[in-house]
């Protein structure tokens, strides 16, 4: 299972990168806007920091413009994956970009039917948004299970990326469902480290060690 960091913040990316467990990064227009820097300039900084897939999203909505934007983004760096929204024009654009050899991440996926359309384009990744489905009272993780099963039935190569993840339990559920990738905020990644027994166990080990050492040196 690959872990991507769902962030465009360079400080978060640097810190998470130091753990040696990050396989890539996902950004979206909202995350880039928070940084207040032009997309292309910022994405290149991310590519310098992290060796792995870096998703950068188009902001146009016609197939023609998405193709132009996607080709331009893909030429910035070999690690860039072009993110395209799952709308009719997006599916058209994704099919063309795939044929041009561009790796595409089809985003804003909220149904298994949409995920089938994404796989048919030959997309590299599809991104179903678990948390946003939960937010409207539907079971987001059921969608992940459905997509993994459907893609498995037909051997589609498109990787399933669990997006909009709100906490460690969802990461485990997504892993059990067999997703290829989870994209995680820095906060969720930090939460994954935490267990009270790890903390108390470490305190005990260190205190026993110190007592024994103090006895020897006394
Ligand atoms: C990643 O590709 C998505 O853009 C992101 O996970 C969306 O997360 P959110 O629903 O917390 O904004």
Coordinates of C-alpha atoms and ligand atoms in Angstrom, one line a residue:
X1 CA 0.0 0.0 0.0
X2 CA 1.4 3.4 -1.0
X3 CA 1.1 6.4 1.2
X4 CA 0.8 9.8 -0.4
X5 CA 0.7 13.0 1.6
X6 CA -2.4 15.0 0.9
X7 CA -0.8 18.5 1.2
X8 CA 0.9 21.3 -0.7
X9 CA 2.5 22.7 2.4
X10 CA 6.3 22.5 2.1
X11 CA 7.0 22.4 5.8
X12 CA 4.6 19.4 6.3
X13 CA 6.1 17.7 3.2
X14 CA 9.6 18.1 4.6
X15 CA 8.7 16.7 8.0
X16 CA 6.7 13.8 6.6
X17 CA 9.4 13.1 4.0
X18 CA 12.0 12.7 6.8
X19 CA 10.1 9.6 8.0
X20 CA 11.1 7.8 4.8
X21 CA 7.6 6.3 4.3
X22 CA 6.0 8.7 1.8
X23 CA 5.6 7.5 -1.8
X24 CA 4.0 10.6 -3.3
X25 CA 1.9 13.7 -2.9
X26 CA -1.6 14.7 -3.9
X27 CA -2.6 18.3 -4.3
X28 CA -5.8 20.0 -5.4
X29 CA -6.7 23.6 -6.3
X30 CA -7.8 24.3 -2.7
X31 CA -4.6 23.0 -1.2
X32 CA -2.5 25.0 -3.7
X33 CA -4.6 28.2 -3.1
X34 CA -3.8 27.9 0.6
X35 CA -0.1 28.2 -0.1
X36 CA -0.7 31.4 -2.2
X37 CA 1.9 30.5 -4.9
X38 CA 1.3 29.8 -8.6
X39 CA 0.6 26.1 -9.3
X40 CA 3.5 25.3 -11.6
X41 CA 6.2 27.0 -9.5
X42 CA 4.9 25.3 -6.3
X43 CA 4.5 21.8 -7.9
X44 CA 8.2 22.0 -9.0
X45 CA 9.2 22.7 -5.4
X46 CA 7.3 19.6 -4.3
X47 CA 9.0 17.5 -7.0
X48 CA 12.4 18.6 -5.6
X49 CA 11.4 17.5 -2.1
X50 CA 9.7 14.1 -2.8
X51 CA 10.7 11.4 -5.2
X52 CA 7.4 9.9 -6.2
X53 CA 4.1 10.6 -7.9
X54 CA 3.0 14.2 -7.5
X55 CA -0.6 14.8 -8.5
X56 CA -1.3 18.3 -9.9
X57 CA -4.8 19.3 -10.9
X58 CA -6.1 21.1 -13.9
X59 CA -8.4 24.1 -13.4
X60 CA -10.1 24.3 -16.8
X61 CA -13.4 22.5 -17.5
X62 CA -13.4 21.9 -21.3
X63 CA -11.7 18.8 -22.7
X64 CA -9.6 20.9 -25.1
X65 CA -8.3 23.1 -22.3
X66 CA -7.8 20.2 -19.9
X67 CA -5.7 18.4 -22.5
X68 CA -3.6 21.5 -23.1
X69 CA -3.2 22.2 -19.4
X70 CA -2.5 18.5 -18.7
X71 CA 0.2 18.2 -21.4
X72 CA 1.9 21.4 -20.0
X73 CA 1.8 20.1 -16.4
X74 CA 3.1 16.7 -17.4
X75 CA 6.1 18.3 -19.1
X76 CA 7.1 20.1 -16.0
X77 CA 8.6 17.0 -14.3
X78 CA 8.5 13.3 -15.0
X79 CA 6.9 12.5 -11.6
X80 CA 3.8 14.6 -12.3
X81 CA 0.5 12.9 -12.5
X82 CA -2.2 15.1 -14.1
X83 CA -5.4 15.2 -12.0
X84 CA -8.6 15.5 -14.0
X85 CA -12.1 15.9 -12.5
X86 CA -14.6 13.1 -13.2
X87 CA -17.0 15.0 -15.5
X88 CA -17.9 14.2 -19.1
X89 CA -15.2 16.6 -20.5
X90 CA -12.7 15.2 -18.0
X91 CA -13.3 11.7 -19.2
X92 CA -12.7 12.8 -22.8
X93 CA -9.5 14.6 -21.8
X94 CA -8.3 11.7 -19.7
X95 CA -8.7 9.3 -22.7
X96 CA -6.7 11.6 -24.9
X97 CA -4.0 12.3 -22.3
X98 CA -3.6 8.5 -21.6
X99 CA -3.1 7.9 -25.4
X100 CA -0.4 10.7 -25.3
X101 CA 1.4 8.7 -22.6
X102 CA 0.4 11.1 -19.7
X103 CA -0.4 9.5 -16.3
X104 CA -3.8 10.7 -15.2
X105 CA -5.4 10.7 -11.7
X106 CA -9.2 11.0 -12.1
X107 CA -10.5 12.8 -9.1
X108 CA -13.8 13.7 -7.5
X109 CA -15.1 10.1 -7.9
X110 CA -18.2 9.5 -5.8
X111 CA -19.7 6.3 -7.4
X112 CA -18.7 2.9 -8.7
X113 CA -20.3 3.8 -12.1
X114 CA -18.0 6.9 -12.3
X115 CA -15.0 4.7 -11.3
X116 CA -15.8 2.3 -14.2
X117 CA -15.7 5.3 -16.6
X118 CA -12.3 6.3 -15.2
X119 CA -10.9 2.8 -15.6
X120 CA -12.0 2.7 -19.3
X121 CA -9.9 5.8 -20.0
X122 CA -6.8 3.8 -19.0
X123 CA -6.2 6.3 -16.1
X124 CA -3.2 5.6 -13.8
X125 CA -5.2 6.4 -10.7
X126 CA -8.9 6.9 -9.6
X127 CA -9.6 8.9 -6.5
X128 CA -12.8 8.1 -4.6
X129 CA -13.5 10.6 -1.8
X130 CA -14.3 8.6 1.3
X131 CA -14.7 11.4 3.9
X132 CA -16.9 13.6 1.7
X133 CA -19.3 10.7 1.2
X134 CA -19.4 10.0 4.9
X135 CA -20.1 13.7 5.4
X136 CA -23.4 13.4 3.6
X137 CA -24.3 10.3 5.6
X138 CA -23.5 7.6 3.1
X139 CA -20.9 4.9 3.7
X140 CA -17.8 6.1 1.9
X141 CA -15.8 2.9 2.5
X142 CA -18.5 0.8 0.7
X143 CA -17.6 2.7 -2.4
X144 CA -13.9 1.7 -2.0
X145 CA -14.8 -2.0 -1.5
X146 CA -17.1 -1.9 -4.7
X147 CA -14.4 -0.3 -6.8
X148 CA -11.6 -2.7 -5.7
X149 CA -13.9 -5.6 -6.4
X150 CA -15.1 -4.3 -9.8
X151 CA -11.6 -3.5 -11.0
X152 CA -10.4 -6.9 -9.8
X153 CA -13.2 -8.6 -11.7
X154 CA -11.9 -7.2 -15.0
X155 CA -8.3 -6.8 -14.3
X156 CA -8.3 -3.0 -14.8
X157 CA -4.9 -1.5 -14.2
X158 CA -6.1 1.8 -12.8
X159 CA -5.0 2.1 -9.1
X160 CA -7.6 2.8 -6.5
X161 CA -6.5 5.8 -4.3
X162 CA -8.6 6.3 -1.1
X163 CA -8.9 10.1 -0.8
X164 CA -10.6 12.4 1.7
X165 CA -9.5 10.2 4.6
X166 CA -10.4 11.6 8.0
X167 CA -8.6 9.3 10.5
X168 CA -6.5 6.1 11.1
X169 CA -9.5 3.8 11.2
X170 CA -10.4 4.7 7.7
X171 CA -6.8 3.9 6.6
X172 CA -7.1 0.4 8.1
X173 CA -10.5 -0.1 6.4
X174 CA -9.1 1.0 3.1
X175 CA -6.1 -1.3 3.5
X176 CA -8.4 -4.2 4.3
X177 CA -10.4 -3.4 1.2
X178 CA -7.1 -3.7 -0.8
X179 CA -6.7 -0.1 -2.1
X180 CA -3.4 0.5 -3.8
X181 CA -2.9 4.0 -2.4
X182 CA -4.1 6.1 0.6
X183 CA -3.6 9.8 0.5
X184 CA -3.3 11.2 4.0
X185 CA -3.1 14.6 5.6
X186 CA -0.2 15.3 7.9
X187 CA -2.6 15.2 10.8
X188 CA -3.9 11.7 10.0
X189 CA -0.3 10.4 9.5
X190 CA 0.7 11.8 12.9
X191 CA -2.3 10.2 14.5
X192 CA -1.2 6.8 13.1
X193 CA 1.9 6.9 15.3
X194 CA -0.1 7.2 18.5
X195 CA -0.8 4.4 20.9
X196 CA -0.9 4.8 24.7
X197 CA 0.7 1.4 25.3
X198 CA 3.7 2.4 23.1
X199 CA 4.2 5.6 25.2
X200 CA 3.8 3.8 28.6
X201 CA 5.9 0.8 27.4
X202 CA 8.7 3.1 26.4
X203 CA 8.6 5.0 29.6
X204 CA 8.8 1.7 31.6
X205 CA 11.7 0.4 29.5
X206 CA 13.7 3.6 29.8
X207 CA 13.1 3.8 33.6
X208 CA 14.1 0.1 34.1
X209 CA 17.3 0.7 32.1
X210 CA 18.1 3.9 34.0
X211 CA 17.6 2.1 37.4
X212 CA 19.8 -0.8 36.4
X213 CA 22.5 1.6 35.0
X214 CA 22.4 3.8 38.2
X215 CA 22.8 0.6 40.3
X216 CA 25.9 -0.5 38.3
X217 CA 27.5 2.9 38.4
X218 CA 26.7 3.5 42.2
Ligands
LIG1 C1 -7.0 14.2 -2.8 O1 -6.7 13.8 -3.9 C2 -8.2 15.0 -2.5 O2 -8.2 16.2 -3.2 C3 -8.4 15.2 -1.0 O3 -8.1 13.9 -0.3 C4 -9.7 15.7 -0.6 O4 -9.8 15.7 0.8 P1 -10.9 16.6 1.6 O5 -12.2 16.0 1.3 O6 -10.5 16.5 3.0 O7 -10.8 18.0 1.0

